Short mmCIF file of C-alpha atoms in Angstrom, two decimals:
data_model
loop_
_atom_site.label_atom_id
_atom_site.label_comp_id
_atom_site.label_asym_id
_atom_site.label_seq_id
_atom_site.Cartn_x
_atom_site.Cartn_y
_atom_site.Cartn_z
CA TRP T 17 -57.09 -17.88 -11.86
CA HIS T 18 -57.49 -21.61 -11.27
CA LEU T 19 -54.55 -21.57 -8.86
CA GLY T 20 -56.18 -18.97 -6.62
CA MET T 21 -56.68 -15.26 -6.16
CA GLY T 22 -53.04 -14.62 -5.30
CA SER T 23 -51.90 -16.02 -8.63
CA SER T 24 -54.34 -13.78 -10.51
CA ILE T 25 -53.20 -10.71 -8.58
CA ARG T 26 -49.56 -11.59 -9.24
CA SER T 27 -50.19 -12.03 -12.96
CA GLY T 28 -52.07 -8.74 -13.22
CA ILE T 29 -49.55 -6.68 -11.28
CA LEU T 30 -46.60 -8.15 -13.20
CA SER T 31 -48.33 -7.45 -16.52
CA LEU T 32 -49.14 -3.91 -15.44
CA SER T 33 -45.57 -3.32 -14.25
CA ASN T 34 -44.23 -4.55 -17.59
CA CYS T 35 -46.33 -1.92 -19.39
CA SER T 36 -44.64 1.01 -17.69
CA GLU T 37 -42.53 1.87 -14.67
CA ASN T 38 -44.67 4.98 -14.17
CA ILE T 39 -47.82 3.20 -13.00
CA GLU T 40 -48.90 5.00 -9.84
CA ALA T 41 -51.52 2.59 -8.52
CA ALA T 42 -53.71 -0.36 -9.43
CA VAL T 43 -57.33 -1.21 -8.70
CA ILE T 44 -58.05 -4.86 -7.97
CA THR T 45 -61.59 -6.10 -8.52
CA VAL T 46 -63.38 -9.41 -8.69
CA CYS T 47 -65.83 -10.47 -11.36
CA ASP T 48 -68.64 -11.68 -9.10
CA GLN T 49 -69.84 -8.38 -7.62
CA PRO T 50 -72.80 -7.42 -9.83
CA PHE T 51 -73.15 -3.94 -8.35
CA LEU T 52 -69.58 -2.86 -9.03
CA SER T 53 -69.69 0.28 -11.16
CA THR T 54 -67.42 2.89 -12.65
CA GLU T 55 -68.63 5.20 -9.89
CA ILE T 56 -67.10 2.92 -7.25
CA ILE T 57 -63.80 2.75 -9.14
CA ASN T 58 -63.79 6.52 -9.64
CA ASN T 59 -64.44 6.95 -5.90
CA LEU T 60 -61.44 4.73 -5.10
CA VAL T 61 -59.19 6.84 -7.32
CA ALA T 62 -60.57 10.14 -5.99
CA ALA T 63 -60.04 9.00 -2.39
CA TYR T 64 -56.49 7.94 -3.21
CA TYR T 65 -55.64 11.41 -4.47
CA SER T 66 -57.54 13.34 -1.80
CA THR T 67 -56.32 11.37 1.24
CA GLY T 68 -52.81 10.37 0.25
CA LYS T 69 -53.45 6.92 1.72
CA PRO T 70 -51.63 4.16 -0.20
CA ILE T 71 -54.54 1.71 0.09
CA VAL T 72 -58.19 2.56 -0.53
CA ALA T 73 -60.60 -0.30 0.10
CA CYS T 74 -64.34 -0.74 -0.07
CA GLN T 75 -66.28 -1.24 3.13
CA TYR T 76 -69.30 -3.53 3.35
CA ALA T 77 -70.81 -5.78 6.01
CA ASP T 78 -68.31 -4.63 8.67
CA THR T 79 -65.32 -5.62 6.56
CA LEU T 80 -62.87 -4.06 4.14
CA GLY T 81 -62.29 -5.68 0.79
CA VAL T 82 -62.34 -5.47 -2.96
CA PRO T 83 -62.49 -3.49 -5.04
CA VAL T 84 -59.34 -2.01 -3.60
CA LEU T 85 -56.70 0.39 -4.86
CA PHE T 86 -53.04 -0.19 -3.99
CA SER T 87 -50.32 2.35 -4.62
CA GLN T 88 -47.27 1.24 -6.55
CA SER T 89 -45.37 0.91 -3.27
CA PHE T 90 -47.29 -2.35 -2.66
CA PHE T 91 -46.75 -3.92 -6.08
CA SER T 92 -43.76 -5.98 -4.97
CA GLU T 93 -45.64 -7.44 -2.03
CA LEU T 94 -48.73 -8.09 -4.17
CA THR T 95 -46.60 -10.22 -6.49
CA THR T 96 -45.43 -12.39 -3.60
CA LEU T 97 -48.86 -13.25 -2.19
CA ASP T 98 -49.50 -16.93 -1.66
CA GLU T 99 -51.61 -18.28 -4.52
CA THR T 100 -54.51 -19.05 -2.23
CA VAL T 101 -54.89 -15.63 -0.58
CA GLY T 102 -56.23 -12.39 -1.95
CA ALA T 103 -55.75 -8.69 -1.42
CA LYS T 104 -57.50 -8.79 1.95
CA LYS T 105 -54.29 -10.12 3.50
CA LEU T 106 -52.51 -6.83 2.74
CA ILE T 107 -55.55 -4.74 3.65
CA ASN T 108 -55.51 -6.35 7.10
CA LYS T 109 -51.72 -6.24 7.46
CA TYR T 110 -51.56 -2.53 6.68
CA ASP T 111 -54.86 -1.47 8.23
CA LYS T 112 -53.41 1.86 9.44
CA GLU T 113 -52.58 2.74 5.82
CA VAL T 114 -56.11 2.07 4.56
CA PHE T 115 -58.80 4.60 3.74
CA SER T 116 -62.25 3.10 3.24
CA ILE T 117 -65.15 4.09 1.04
CA PRO T 118 -68.67 2.72 1.47
CA PHE T 119 -69.91 0.07 -0.95
CA PRO T 120 -72.82 -1.58 0.90
CA LEU T 121 -73.83 -3.64 -2.13
CA GLY T 122 -70.32 -5.09 -2.29
CA ILE T 123 -71.46 -7.85 0.04
CA ILE T 124 -73.55 -9.29 -2.79
CA ASP T 125 -71.63 -11.68 -5.00
CA ILE T 126 -72.67 -14.23 -7.56
CA ASP T 127 -70.84 -17.54 -7.26
CA THR T 128 -73.44 -19.97 -8.54
CA PRO T 129 -76.45 -20.05 -10.88
CA ARG T 130 -78.61 -20.22 -7.77
CA ASP T 131 -77.06 -16.97 -6.45
CA TYR T 132 -77.96 -15.33 -9.75
CA GLN T 133 -81.52 -16.63 -9.61
CA GLU T 134 -81.92 -15.36 -6.04
CA LEU T 135 -80.65 -11.93 -7.05
CA GLN T 136 -83.13 -11.76 -9.91
CA LYS T 137 -86.00 -12.37 -7.48
CA LYS T 138 -85.13 -9.25 -5.48
#
């Protein structure tokens, strides 16, 4: 993780691929979204199956981002991301292949102790 988001994605996808060749898709999340829930992840998976779209991303604050589900057809490209970029690069590159689900609270992330303190005040 210290090398950047791309290196973490690469490591995760390679590890997942080594587990089985039959992995259909992967959900990529970040650890600083306090309102991420199993409901959001379940909604990503449900949208993947119901729409047939190979990428299902969350929409918040007029952007698409993580958590995001990528079908196995993107695993190779996910493993070649530059270390300093994240999944958003592929979401933007393949925007016609993306289905979005709402996650308005996805805009809230906790990067510092101060962020956490501010969230507690709300």
